[in-house]
PDB file of C-alpha atoms in Angstrom:
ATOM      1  CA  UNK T   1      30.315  -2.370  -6.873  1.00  0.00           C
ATOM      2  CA  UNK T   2      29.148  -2.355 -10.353  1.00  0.00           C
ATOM      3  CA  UNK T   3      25.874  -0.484 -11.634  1.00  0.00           C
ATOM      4  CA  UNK T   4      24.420  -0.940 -15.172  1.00  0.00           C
ATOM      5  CA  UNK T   5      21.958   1.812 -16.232  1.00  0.00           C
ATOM      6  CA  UNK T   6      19.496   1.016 -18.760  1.00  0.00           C
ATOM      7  CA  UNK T   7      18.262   3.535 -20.955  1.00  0.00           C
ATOM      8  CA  UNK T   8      20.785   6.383 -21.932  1.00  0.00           C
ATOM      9  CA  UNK T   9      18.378   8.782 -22.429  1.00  0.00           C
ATOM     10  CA  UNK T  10      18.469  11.913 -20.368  1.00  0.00           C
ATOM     11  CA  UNK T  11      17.417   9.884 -16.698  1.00  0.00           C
ATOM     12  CA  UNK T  12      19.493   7.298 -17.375  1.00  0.00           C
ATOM     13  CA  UNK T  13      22.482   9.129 -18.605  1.00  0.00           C
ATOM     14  CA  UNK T  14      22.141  11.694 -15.720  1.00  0.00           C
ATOM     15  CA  UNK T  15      22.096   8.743 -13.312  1.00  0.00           C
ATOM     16  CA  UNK T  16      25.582   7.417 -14.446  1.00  0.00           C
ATOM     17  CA  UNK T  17      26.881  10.818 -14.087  1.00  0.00           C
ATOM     18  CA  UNK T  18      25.565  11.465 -10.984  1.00  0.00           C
ATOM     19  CA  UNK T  19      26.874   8.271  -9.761  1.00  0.00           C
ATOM     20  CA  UNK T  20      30.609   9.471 -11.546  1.00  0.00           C
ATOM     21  CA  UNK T  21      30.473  12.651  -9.614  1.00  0.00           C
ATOM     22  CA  UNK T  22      29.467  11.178  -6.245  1.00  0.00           C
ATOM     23  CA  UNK T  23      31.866   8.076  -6.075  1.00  0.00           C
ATOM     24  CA  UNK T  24      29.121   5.922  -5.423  1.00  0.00           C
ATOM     25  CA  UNK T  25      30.542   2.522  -7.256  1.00  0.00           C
ATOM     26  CA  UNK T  26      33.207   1.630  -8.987  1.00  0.00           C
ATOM     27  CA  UNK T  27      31.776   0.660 -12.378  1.00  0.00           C
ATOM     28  CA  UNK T  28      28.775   1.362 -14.663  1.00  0.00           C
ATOM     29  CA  UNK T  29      27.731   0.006 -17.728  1.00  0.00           C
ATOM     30  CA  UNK T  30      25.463   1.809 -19.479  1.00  0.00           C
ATOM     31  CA  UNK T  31      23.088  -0.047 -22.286  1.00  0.00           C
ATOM     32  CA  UNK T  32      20.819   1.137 -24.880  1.00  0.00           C
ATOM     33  CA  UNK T  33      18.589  -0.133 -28.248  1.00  0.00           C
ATOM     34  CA  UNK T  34      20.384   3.167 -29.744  1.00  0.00           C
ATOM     35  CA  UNK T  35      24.083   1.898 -29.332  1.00  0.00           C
ATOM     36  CA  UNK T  36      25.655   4.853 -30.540  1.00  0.00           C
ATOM     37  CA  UNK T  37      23.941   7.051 -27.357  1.00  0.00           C
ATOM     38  CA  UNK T  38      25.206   4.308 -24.939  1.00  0.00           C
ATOM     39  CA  UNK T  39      28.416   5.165 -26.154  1.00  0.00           C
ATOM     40  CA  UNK T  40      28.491   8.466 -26.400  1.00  0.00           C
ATOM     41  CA  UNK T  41      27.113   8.697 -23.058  1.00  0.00           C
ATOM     42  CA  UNK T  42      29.509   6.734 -21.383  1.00  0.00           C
ATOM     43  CA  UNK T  43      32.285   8.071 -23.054  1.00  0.00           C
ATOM     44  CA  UNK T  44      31.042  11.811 -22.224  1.00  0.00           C
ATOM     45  CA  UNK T  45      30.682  10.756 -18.134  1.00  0.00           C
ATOM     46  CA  UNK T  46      34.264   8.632 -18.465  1.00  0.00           C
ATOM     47  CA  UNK T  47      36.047  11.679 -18.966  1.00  0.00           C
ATOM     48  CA  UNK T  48      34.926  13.236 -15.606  1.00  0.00           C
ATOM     49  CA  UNK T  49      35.736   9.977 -13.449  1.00  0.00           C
ATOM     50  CA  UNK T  50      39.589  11.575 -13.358  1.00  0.00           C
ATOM     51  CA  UNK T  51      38.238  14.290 -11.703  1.00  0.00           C
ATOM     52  CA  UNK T  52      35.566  13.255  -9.441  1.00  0.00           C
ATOM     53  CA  UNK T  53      36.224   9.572  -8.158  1.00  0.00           C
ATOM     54  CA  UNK T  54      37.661   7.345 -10.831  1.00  0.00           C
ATOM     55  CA  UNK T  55      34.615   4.894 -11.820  1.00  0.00           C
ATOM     56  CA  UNK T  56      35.334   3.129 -14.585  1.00  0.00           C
ATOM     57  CA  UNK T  57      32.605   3.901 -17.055  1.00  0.00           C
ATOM     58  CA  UNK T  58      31.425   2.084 -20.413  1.00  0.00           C
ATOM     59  CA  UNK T  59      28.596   0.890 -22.700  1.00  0.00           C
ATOM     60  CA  UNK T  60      27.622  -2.770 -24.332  1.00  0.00           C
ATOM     61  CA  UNK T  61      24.601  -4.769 -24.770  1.00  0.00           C
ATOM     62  CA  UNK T  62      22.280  -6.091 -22.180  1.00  0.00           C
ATOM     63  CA  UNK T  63      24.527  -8.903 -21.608  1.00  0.00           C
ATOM     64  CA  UNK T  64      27.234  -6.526 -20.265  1.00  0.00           C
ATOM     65  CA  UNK T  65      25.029  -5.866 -17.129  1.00  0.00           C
ATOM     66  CA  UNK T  66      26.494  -9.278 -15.677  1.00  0.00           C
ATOM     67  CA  UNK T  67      27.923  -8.930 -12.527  1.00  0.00           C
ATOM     68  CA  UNK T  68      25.653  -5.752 -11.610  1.00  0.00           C
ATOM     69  CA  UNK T  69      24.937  -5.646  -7.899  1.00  0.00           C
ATOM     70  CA  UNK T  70      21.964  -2.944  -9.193  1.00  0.00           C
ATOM     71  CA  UNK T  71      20.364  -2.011 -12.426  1.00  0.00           C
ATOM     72  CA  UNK T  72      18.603   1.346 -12.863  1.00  0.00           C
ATOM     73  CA  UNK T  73      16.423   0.559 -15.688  1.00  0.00           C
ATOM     74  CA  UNK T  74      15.192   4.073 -16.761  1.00  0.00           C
ATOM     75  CA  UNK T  75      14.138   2.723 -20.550  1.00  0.00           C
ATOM     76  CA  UNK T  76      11.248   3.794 -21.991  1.00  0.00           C
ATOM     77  CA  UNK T  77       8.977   6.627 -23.546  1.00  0.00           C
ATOM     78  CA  UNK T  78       9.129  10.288 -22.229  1.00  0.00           C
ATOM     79  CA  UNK T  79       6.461  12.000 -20.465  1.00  0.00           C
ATOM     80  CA  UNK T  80       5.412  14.953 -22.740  1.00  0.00           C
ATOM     81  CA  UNK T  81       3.717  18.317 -21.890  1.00  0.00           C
ATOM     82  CA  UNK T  82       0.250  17.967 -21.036  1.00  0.00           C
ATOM     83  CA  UNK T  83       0.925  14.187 -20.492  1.00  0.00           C
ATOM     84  CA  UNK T  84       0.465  12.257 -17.273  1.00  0.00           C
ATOM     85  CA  UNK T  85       2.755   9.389 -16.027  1.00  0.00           C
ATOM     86  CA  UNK T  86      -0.402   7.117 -16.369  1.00  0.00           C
ATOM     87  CA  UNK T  87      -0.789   8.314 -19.755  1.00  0.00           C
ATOM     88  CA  UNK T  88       2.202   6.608 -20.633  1.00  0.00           C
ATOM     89  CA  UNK T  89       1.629   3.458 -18.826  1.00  0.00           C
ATOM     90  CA  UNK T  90       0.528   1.297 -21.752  1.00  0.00           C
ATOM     91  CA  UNK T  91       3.693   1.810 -24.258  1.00  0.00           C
ATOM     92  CA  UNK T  92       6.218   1.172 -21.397  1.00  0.00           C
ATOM     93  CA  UNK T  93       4.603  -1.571 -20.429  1.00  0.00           C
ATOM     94  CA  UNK T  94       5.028  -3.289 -23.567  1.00  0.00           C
ATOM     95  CA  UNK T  95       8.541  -1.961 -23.344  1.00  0.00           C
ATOM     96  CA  UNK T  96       9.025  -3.516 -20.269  1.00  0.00           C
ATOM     97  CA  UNK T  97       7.543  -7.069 -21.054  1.00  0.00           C
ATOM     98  CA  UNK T  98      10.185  -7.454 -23.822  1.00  0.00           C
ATOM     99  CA  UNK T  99      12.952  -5.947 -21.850  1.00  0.00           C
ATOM    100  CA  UNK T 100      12.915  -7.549 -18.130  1.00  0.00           C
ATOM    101  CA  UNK T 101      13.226 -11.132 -18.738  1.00  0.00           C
ATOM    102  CA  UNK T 102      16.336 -10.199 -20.632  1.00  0.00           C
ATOM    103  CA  UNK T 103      17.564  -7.870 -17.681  1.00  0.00           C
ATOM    104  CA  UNK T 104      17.254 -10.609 -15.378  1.00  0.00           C
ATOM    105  CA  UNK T 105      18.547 -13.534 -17.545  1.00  0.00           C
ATOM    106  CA  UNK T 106      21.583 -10.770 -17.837  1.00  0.00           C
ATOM    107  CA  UNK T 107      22.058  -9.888 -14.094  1.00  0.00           C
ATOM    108  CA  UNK T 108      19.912 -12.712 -11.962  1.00  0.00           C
ATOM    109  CA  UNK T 109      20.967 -11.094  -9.051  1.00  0.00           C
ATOM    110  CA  UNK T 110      20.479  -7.753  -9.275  1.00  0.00           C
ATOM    111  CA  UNK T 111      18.283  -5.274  -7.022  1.00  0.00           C
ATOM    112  CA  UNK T 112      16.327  -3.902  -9.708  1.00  0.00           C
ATOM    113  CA  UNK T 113      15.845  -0.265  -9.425  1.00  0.00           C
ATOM    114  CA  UNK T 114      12.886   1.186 -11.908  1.00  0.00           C
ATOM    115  CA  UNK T 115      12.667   4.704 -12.689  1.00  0.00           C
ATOM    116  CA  UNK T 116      10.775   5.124 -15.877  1.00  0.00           C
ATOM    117  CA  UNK T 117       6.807   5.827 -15.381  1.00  0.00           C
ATOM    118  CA  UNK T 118       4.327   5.371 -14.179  1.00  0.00           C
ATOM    119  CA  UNK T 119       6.901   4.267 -11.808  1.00  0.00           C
ATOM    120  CA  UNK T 120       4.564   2.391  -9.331  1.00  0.00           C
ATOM    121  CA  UNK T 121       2.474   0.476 -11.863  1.00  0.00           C
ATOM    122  CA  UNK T 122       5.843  -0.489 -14.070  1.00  0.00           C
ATOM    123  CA  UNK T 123       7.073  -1.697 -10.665  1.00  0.00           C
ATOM    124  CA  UNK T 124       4.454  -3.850  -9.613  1.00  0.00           C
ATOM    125  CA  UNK T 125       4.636  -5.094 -13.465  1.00  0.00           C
ATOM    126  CA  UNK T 126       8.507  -5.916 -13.081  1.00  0.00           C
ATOM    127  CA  UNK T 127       7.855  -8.155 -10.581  1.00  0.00           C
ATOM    128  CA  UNK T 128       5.382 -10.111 -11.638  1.00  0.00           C
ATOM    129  CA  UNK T 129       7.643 -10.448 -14.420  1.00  0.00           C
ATOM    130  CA  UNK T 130      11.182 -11.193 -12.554  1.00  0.00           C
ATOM    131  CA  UNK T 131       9.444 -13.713  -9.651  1.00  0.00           C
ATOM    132  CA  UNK T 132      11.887 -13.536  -6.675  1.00  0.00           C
ATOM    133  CA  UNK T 133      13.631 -10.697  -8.012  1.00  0.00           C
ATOM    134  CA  UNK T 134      14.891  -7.584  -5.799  1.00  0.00           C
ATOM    135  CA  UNK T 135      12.547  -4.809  -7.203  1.00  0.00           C
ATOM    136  CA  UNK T 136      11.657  -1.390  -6.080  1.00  0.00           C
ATOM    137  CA  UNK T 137      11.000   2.115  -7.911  1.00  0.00           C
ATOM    138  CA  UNK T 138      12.737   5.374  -7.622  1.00  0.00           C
ATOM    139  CA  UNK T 139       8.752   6.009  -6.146  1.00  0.00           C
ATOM    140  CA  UNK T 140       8.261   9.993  -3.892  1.00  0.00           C
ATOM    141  CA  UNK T 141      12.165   9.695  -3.124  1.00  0.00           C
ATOM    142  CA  UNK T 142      12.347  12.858  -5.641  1.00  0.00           C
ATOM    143  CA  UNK T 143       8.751  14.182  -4.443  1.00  0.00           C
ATOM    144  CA  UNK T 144       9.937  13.998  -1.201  1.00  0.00           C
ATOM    145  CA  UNK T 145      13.342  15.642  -1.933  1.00  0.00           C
ATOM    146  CA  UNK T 146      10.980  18.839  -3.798  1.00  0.00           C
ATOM    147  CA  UNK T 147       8.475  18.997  -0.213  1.00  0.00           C
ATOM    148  CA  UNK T 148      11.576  19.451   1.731  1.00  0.00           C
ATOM    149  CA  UNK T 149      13.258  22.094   0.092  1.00  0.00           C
ATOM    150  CA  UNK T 150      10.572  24.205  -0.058  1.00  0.00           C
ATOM    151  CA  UNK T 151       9.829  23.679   3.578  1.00  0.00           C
ATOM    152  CA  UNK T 152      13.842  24.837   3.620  1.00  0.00           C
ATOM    153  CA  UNK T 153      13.005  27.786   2.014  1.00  0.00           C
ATOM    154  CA  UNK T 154      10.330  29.011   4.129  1.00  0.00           C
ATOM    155  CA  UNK T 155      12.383  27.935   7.306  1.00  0.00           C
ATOM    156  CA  UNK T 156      15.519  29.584   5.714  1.00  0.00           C
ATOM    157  CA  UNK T 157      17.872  26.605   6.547  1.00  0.00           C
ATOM    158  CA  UNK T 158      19.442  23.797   5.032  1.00  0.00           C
ATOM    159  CA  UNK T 159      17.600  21.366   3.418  1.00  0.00           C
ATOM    160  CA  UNK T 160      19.147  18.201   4.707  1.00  0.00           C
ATOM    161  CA  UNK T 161      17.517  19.131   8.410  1.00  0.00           C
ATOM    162  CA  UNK T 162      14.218  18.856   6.476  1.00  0.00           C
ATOM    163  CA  UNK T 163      11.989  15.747   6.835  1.00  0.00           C
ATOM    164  CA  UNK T 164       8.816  14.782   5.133  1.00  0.00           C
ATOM    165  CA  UNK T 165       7.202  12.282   3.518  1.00  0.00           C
ATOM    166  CA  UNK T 166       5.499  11.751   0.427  1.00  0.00           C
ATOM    167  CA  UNK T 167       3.819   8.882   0.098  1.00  0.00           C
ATOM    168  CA  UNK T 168       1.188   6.711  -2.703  1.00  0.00           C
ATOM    169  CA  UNK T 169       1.835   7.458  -5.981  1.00  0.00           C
ATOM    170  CA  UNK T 170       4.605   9.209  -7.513  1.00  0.00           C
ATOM    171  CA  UNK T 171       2.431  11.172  -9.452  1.00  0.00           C
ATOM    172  CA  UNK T 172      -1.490  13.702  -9.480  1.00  0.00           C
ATOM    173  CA  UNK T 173      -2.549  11.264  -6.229  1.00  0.00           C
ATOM    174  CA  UNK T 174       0.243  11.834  -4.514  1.00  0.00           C
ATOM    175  CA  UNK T 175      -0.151  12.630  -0.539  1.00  0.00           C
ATOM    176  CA  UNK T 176       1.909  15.511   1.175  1.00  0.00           C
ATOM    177  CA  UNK T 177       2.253  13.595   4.678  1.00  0.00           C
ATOM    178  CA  UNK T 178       2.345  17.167   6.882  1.00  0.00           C
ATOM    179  CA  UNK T 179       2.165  15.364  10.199  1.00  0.00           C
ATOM    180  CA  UNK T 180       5.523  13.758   9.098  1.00  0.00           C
ATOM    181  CA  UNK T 181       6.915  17.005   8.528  1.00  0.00           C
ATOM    182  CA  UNK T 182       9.596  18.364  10.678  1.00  0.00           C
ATOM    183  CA  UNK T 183      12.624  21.255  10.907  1.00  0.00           C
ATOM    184  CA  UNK T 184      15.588  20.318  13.400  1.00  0.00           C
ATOM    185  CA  UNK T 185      13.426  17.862  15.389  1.00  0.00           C
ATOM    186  CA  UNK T 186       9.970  19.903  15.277  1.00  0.00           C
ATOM    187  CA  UNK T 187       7.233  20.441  13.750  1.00  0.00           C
ATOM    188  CA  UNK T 188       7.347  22.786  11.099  1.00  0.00           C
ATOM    189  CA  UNK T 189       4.466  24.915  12.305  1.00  0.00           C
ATOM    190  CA  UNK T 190       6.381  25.225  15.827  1.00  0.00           C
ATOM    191  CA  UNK T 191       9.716  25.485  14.057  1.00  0.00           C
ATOM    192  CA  UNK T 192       8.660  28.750  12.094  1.00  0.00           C
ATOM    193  CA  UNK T 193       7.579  30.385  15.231  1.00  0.00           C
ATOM    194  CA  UNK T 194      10.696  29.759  16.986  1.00  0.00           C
ATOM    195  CA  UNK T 195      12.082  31.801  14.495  1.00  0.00           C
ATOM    196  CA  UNK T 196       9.529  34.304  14.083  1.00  0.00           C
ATOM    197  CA  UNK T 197       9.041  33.624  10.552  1.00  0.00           C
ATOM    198  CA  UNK T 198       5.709  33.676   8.340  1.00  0.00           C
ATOM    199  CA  UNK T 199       3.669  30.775   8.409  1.00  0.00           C
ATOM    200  CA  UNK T 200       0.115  30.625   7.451  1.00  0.00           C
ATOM    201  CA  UNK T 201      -2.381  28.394   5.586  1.00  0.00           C
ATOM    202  CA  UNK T 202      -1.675  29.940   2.100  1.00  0.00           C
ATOM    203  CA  UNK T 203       2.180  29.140   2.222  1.00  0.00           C
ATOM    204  CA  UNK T 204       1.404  25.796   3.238  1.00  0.00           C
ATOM    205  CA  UNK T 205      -1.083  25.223   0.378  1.00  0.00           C
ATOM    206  CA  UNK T 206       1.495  26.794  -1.812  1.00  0.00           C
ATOM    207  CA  UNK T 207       4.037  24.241  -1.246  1.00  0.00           C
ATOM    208  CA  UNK T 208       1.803  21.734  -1.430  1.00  0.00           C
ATOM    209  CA  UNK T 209       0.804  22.843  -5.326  1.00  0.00           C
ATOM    210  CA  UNK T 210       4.524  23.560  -5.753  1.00  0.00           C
ATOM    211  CA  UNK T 211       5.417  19.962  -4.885  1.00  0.00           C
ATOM    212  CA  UNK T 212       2.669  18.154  -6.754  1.00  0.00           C
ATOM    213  CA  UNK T 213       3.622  20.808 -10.385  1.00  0.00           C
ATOM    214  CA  UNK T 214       7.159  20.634  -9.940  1.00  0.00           C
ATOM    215  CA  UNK T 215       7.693  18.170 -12.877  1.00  0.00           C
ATOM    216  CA  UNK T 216       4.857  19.968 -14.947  1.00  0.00           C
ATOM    217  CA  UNK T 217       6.158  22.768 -14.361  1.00  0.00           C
ATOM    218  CA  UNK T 218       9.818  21.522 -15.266  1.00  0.00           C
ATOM    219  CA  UNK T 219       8.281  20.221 -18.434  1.00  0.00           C
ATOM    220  CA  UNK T 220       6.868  22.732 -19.444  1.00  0.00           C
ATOM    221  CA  UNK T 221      10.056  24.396 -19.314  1.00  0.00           C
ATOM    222  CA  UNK T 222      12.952  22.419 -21.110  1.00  0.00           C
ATOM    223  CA  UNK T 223      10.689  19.686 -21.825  1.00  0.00           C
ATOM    224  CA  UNK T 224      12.281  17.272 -19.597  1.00  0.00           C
ATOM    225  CA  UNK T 225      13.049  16.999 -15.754  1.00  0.00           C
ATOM    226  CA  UNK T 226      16.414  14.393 -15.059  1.00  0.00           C
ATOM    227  CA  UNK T 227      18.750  16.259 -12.758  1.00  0.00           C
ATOM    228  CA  UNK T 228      16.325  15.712  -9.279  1.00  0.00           C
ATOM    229  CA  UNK T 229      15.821  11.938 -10.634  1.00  0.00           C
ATOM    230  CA  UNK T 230      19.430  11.235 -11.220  1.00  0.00           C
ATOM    231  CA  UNK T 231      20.496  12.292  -8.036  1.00  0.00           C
ATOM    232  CA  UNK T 232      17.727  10.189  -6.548  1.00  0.00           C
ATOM    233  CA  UNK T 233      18.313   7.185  -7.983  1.00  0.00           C
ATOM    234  CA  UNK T 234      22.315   7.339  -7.067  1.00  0.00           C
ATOM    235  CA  UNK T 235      21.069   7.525  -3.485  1.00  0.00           C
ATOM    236  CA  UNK T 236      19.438   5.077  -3.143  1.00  0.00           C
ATOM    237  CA  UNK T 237      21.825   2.854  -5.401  1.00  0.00           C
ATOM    238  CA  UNK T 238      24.332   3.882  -2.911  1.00  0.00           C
ATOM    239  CA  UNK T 239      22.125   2.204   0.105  1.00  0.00           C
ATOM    240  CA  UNK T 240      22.069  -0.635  -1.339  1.00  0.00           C
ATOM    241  CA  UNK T 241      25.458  -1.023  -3.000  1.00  0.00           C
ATOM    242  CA  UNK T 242      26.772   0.053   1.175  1.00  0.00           C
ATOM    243  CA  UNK T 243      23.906  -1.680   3.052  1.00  0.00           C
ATOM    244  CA  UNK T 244      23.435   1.839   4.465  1.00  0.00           C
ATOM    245  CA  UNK T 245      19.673   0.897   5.481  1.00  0.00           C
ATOM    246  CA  UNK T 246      18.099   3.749   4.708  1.00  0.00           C
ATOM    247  CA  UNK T 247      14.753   5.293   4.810  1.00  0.00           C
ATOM    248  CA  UNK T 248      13.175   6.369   1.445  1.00  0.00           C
ATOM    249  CA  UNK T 249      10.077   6.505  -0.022  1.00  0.00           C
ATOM    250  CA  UNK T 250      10.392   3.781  -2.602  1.00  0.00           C
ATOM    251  CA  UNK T 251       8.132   2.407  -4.365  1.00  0.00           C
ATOM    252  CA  UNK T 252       7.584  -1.731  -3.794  1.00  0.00           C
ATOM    253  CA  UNK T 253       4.445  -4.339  -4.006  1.00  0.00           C
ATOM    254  CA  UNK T 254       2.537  -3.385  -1.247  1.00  0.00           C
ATOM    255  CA  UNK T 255       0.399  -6.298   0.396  1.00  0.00           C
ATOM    256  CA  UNK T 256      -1.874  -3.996   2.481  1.00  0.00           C
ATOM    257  CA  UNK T 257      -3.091  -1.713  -0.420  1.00  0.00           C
ATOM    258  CA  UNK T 258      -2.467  -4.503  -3.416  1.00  0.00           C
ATOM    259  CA  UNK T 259      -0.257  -2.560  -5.258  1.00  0.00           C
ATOM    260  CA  UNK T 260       2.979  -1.051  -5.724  1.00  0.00           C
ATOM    261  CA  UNK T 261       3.182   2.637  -3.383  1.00  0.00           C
ATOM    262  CA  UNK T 262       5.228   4.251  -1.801  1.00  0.00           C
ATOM    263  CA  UNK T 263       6.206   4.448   1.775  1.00  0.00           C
ATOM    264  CA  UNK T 264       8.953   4.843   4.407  1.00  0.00           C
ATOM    265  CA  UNK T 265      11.114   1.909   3.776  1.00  0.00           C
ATOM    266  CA  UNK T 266      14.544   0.635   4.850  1.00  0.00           C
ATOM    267  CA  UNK T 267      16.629   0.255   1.769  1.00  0.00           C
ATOM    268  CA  UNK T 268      19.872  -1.971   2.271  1.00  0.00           C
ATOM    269  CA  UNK T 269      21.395  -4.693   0.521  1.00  0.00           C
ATOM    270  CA  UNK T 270      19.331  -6.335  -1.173  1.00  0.00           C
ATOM    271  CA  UNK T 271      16.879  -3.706  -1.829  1.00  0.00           C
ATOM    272  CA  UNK T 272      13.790  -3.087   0.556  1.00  0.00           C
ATOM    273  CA  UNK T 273      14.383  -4.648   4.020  1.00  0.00           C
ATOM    274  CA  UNK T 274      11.757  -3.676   5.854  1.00  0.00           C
ATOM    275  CA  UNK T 275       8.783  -0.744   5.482  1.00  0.00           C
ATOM    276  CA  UNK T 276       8.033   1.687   8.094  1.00  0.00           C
ATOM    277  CA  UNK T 277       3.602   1.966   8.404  1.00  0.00           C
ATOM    278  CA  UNK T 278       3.903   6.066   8.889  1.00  0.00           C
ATOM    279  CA  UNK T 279       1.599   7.470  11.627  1.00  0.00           C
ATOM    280  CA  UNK T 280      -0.981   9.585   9.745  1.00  0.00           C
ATOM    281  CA  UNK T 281      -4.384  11.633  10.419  1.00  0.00           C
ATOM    282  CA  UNK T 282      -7.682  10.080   9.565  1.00  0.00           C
ATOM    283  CA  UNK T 283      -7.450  12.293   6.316  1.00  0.00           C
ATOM    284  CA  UNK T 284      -3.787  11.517   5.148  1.00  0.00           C
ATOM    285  CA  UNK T 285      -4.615   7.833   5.586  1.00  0.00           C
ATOM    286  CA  UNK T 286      -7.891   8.201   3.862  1.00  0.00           C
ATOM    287  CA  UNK T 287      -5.722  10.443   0.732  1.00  0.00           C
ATOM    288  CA  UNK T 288      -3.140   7.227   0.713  1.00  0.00           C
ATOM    289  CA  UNK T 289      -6.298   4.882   0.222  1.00  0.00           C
ATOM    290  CA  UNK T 290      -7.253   7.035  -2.890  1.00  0.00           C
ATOM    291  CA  UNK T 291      -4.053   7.139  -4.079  1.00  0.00           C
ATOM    292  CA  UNK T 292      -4.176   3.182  -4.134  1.00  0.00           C
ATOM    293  CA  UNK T 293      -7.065   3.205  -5.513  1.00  0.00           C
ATOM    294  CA  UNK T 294      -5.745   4.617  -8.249  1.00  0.00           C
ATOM    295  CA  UNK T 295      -3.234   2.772  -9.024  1.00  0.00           C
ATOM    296  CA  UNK T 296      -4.964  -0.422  -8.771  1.00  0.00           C
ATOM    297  CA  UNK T 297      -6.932   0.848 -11.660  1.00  0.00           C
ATOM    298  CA  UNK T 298      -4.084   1.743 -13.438  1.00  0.00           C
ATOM    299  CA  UNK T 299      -3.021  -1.817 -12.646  1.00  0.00           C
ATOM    300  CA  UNK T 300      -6.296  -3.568 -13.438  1.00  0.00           C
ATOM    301  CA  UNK T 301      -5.902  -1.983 -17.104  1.00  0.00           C
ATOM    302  CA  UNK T 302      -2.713  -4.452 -17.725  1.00  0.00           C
ATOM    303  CA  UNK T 303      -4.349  -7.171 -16.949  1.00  0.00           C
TER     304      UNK T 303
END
């Protein structure tokens, strides 16, 4: 039951503590090139293990992750204001080529959970560069978190009796799966009727920009989005650390559209079990081709 987290920057260190606060393993290791923000990091979440679950929480080098069951790597550049994930794609790349053969010589068998972007395309790099390995991205898990929500606060309930998918990249190509879409069983359409609340074109257009700026606008903001992320990534550490088998939106090497994406996919141990093929209209599947598309592009320019 041990997590290492590398990268103590504001995803990464929001990760550990969100794993702290939700008792999701029983160690984390937290590494760093800046050794003194490991530390402080860890030391800063430590102090709330005695009142949340009791995780025993510290910092070393990359060598420390032996033993991991998972490693949240969430090292890299930040995305700035104005900048797209893509746009980041060929400095954390060059991060990553250094830095994954050393994860995986570290903890050889780890699930390796990526999180820094442009998640799908550092992905799909990470396992060409850990053959074998257990790899999948945080992916739409947070996209899909922000499309249900907001369908929660239209439908004026809880959250957690929202489903939705959002699937391709985690990023501008991103598709807002509506015919996945549901409130307490039905579709959201028929769900806002039954309760004689507003529902018309513009709100669901609305939700759709919302969804798709949410990190913009975030960014824009305080710079920075981590709290959605961290919470993300300690769920689905926690499916595979329990075998819960899942269903999230990760991102993983795709055969079908040559390239990592995401879609429905049983998470367990071991990482991705299994993926779900959604059922989608002519132009949702035709969106999730584009989205691919794009990718592979972003892929190409790697090679």
């Amino acid at each position: 039951m041990k997590v290492g987290v590398v990268g103590a920057g504001l995803v990464g260190a929001t990760a550990a503590y969100a794993l702290t606060l939700r008792g999701s393993c029983s160690e984390i290791i937290l590494t760093d090139q800046n050794g003194a923000r490991a530390r402080a990091e860890a030391q800063d979440i430590a102090h709330a293990a005695p009142v949340s679950h009791g995780a025993r929480v510290g910092s070393g080098p990359l060598t420390d992750l032996r033993g991991s069951a998972v490693v949240i790597v969430a090292a890299g550049a930040n995305q700035k204001p104005g900048e797209s994930r893509l746009d980041l794609l060929q400095k954390n790349a060059a991060i990553f080529r250094e830095l994954i053969p050393q994860v995986v010589a570290a903890a050889p068998g780890a699930t390796l959970l990526i999180a820094t972007n442009p998640v799908d395309v550092l992905t799909d790099l990470t396992a060409r560069l850990a053959p074998g390995a257990s790899v999948m991205g945080s992916g739409t898990v947070l996209d899909s978190a922000r499309f249900r929500h907001l369908i929660a606060g239209h439908a004026g309930v809880d959250g957690t009796h929202v489903h939705g998918h959002v699937l391709g990249e985690h990023g501008d190509s991103e598709v807002l799966a509506w015919s996945t879409a549901s409130v307490a069983g039905l579709p959201v359409a028929d769900f806002m009727a039954a309760r004689g609340r507003e529902w018309t074109p513009e709100i669901r257009a609305q939700i759709d920009a919302d969804t798709r700026g949410a990190a913009a606008q975030i960014i824009a903001g305080k710079h920075a989005t981590y709290y959605g992320i961290g919470a993300a990534l300690a769920r689905i550490t926690e499916r595979v650390l329990g075998d819960r088998r899942g269903i999230l939106t990760v991102s993983a090497p795709t055969p079908e559209f040559g390239v990592s994406l995401s879609l429905p996919r049983v998470v367990g141990r071991g990482g991705v079990l299994d993926t779900i093929p959604p059922a989608l209209t002519g132009p949702e599947r035709q969106q999730l081709e584009r989205s691919a598309a794009v990718l592979r592009d972003a892929l190409a320019a790697l090679d």
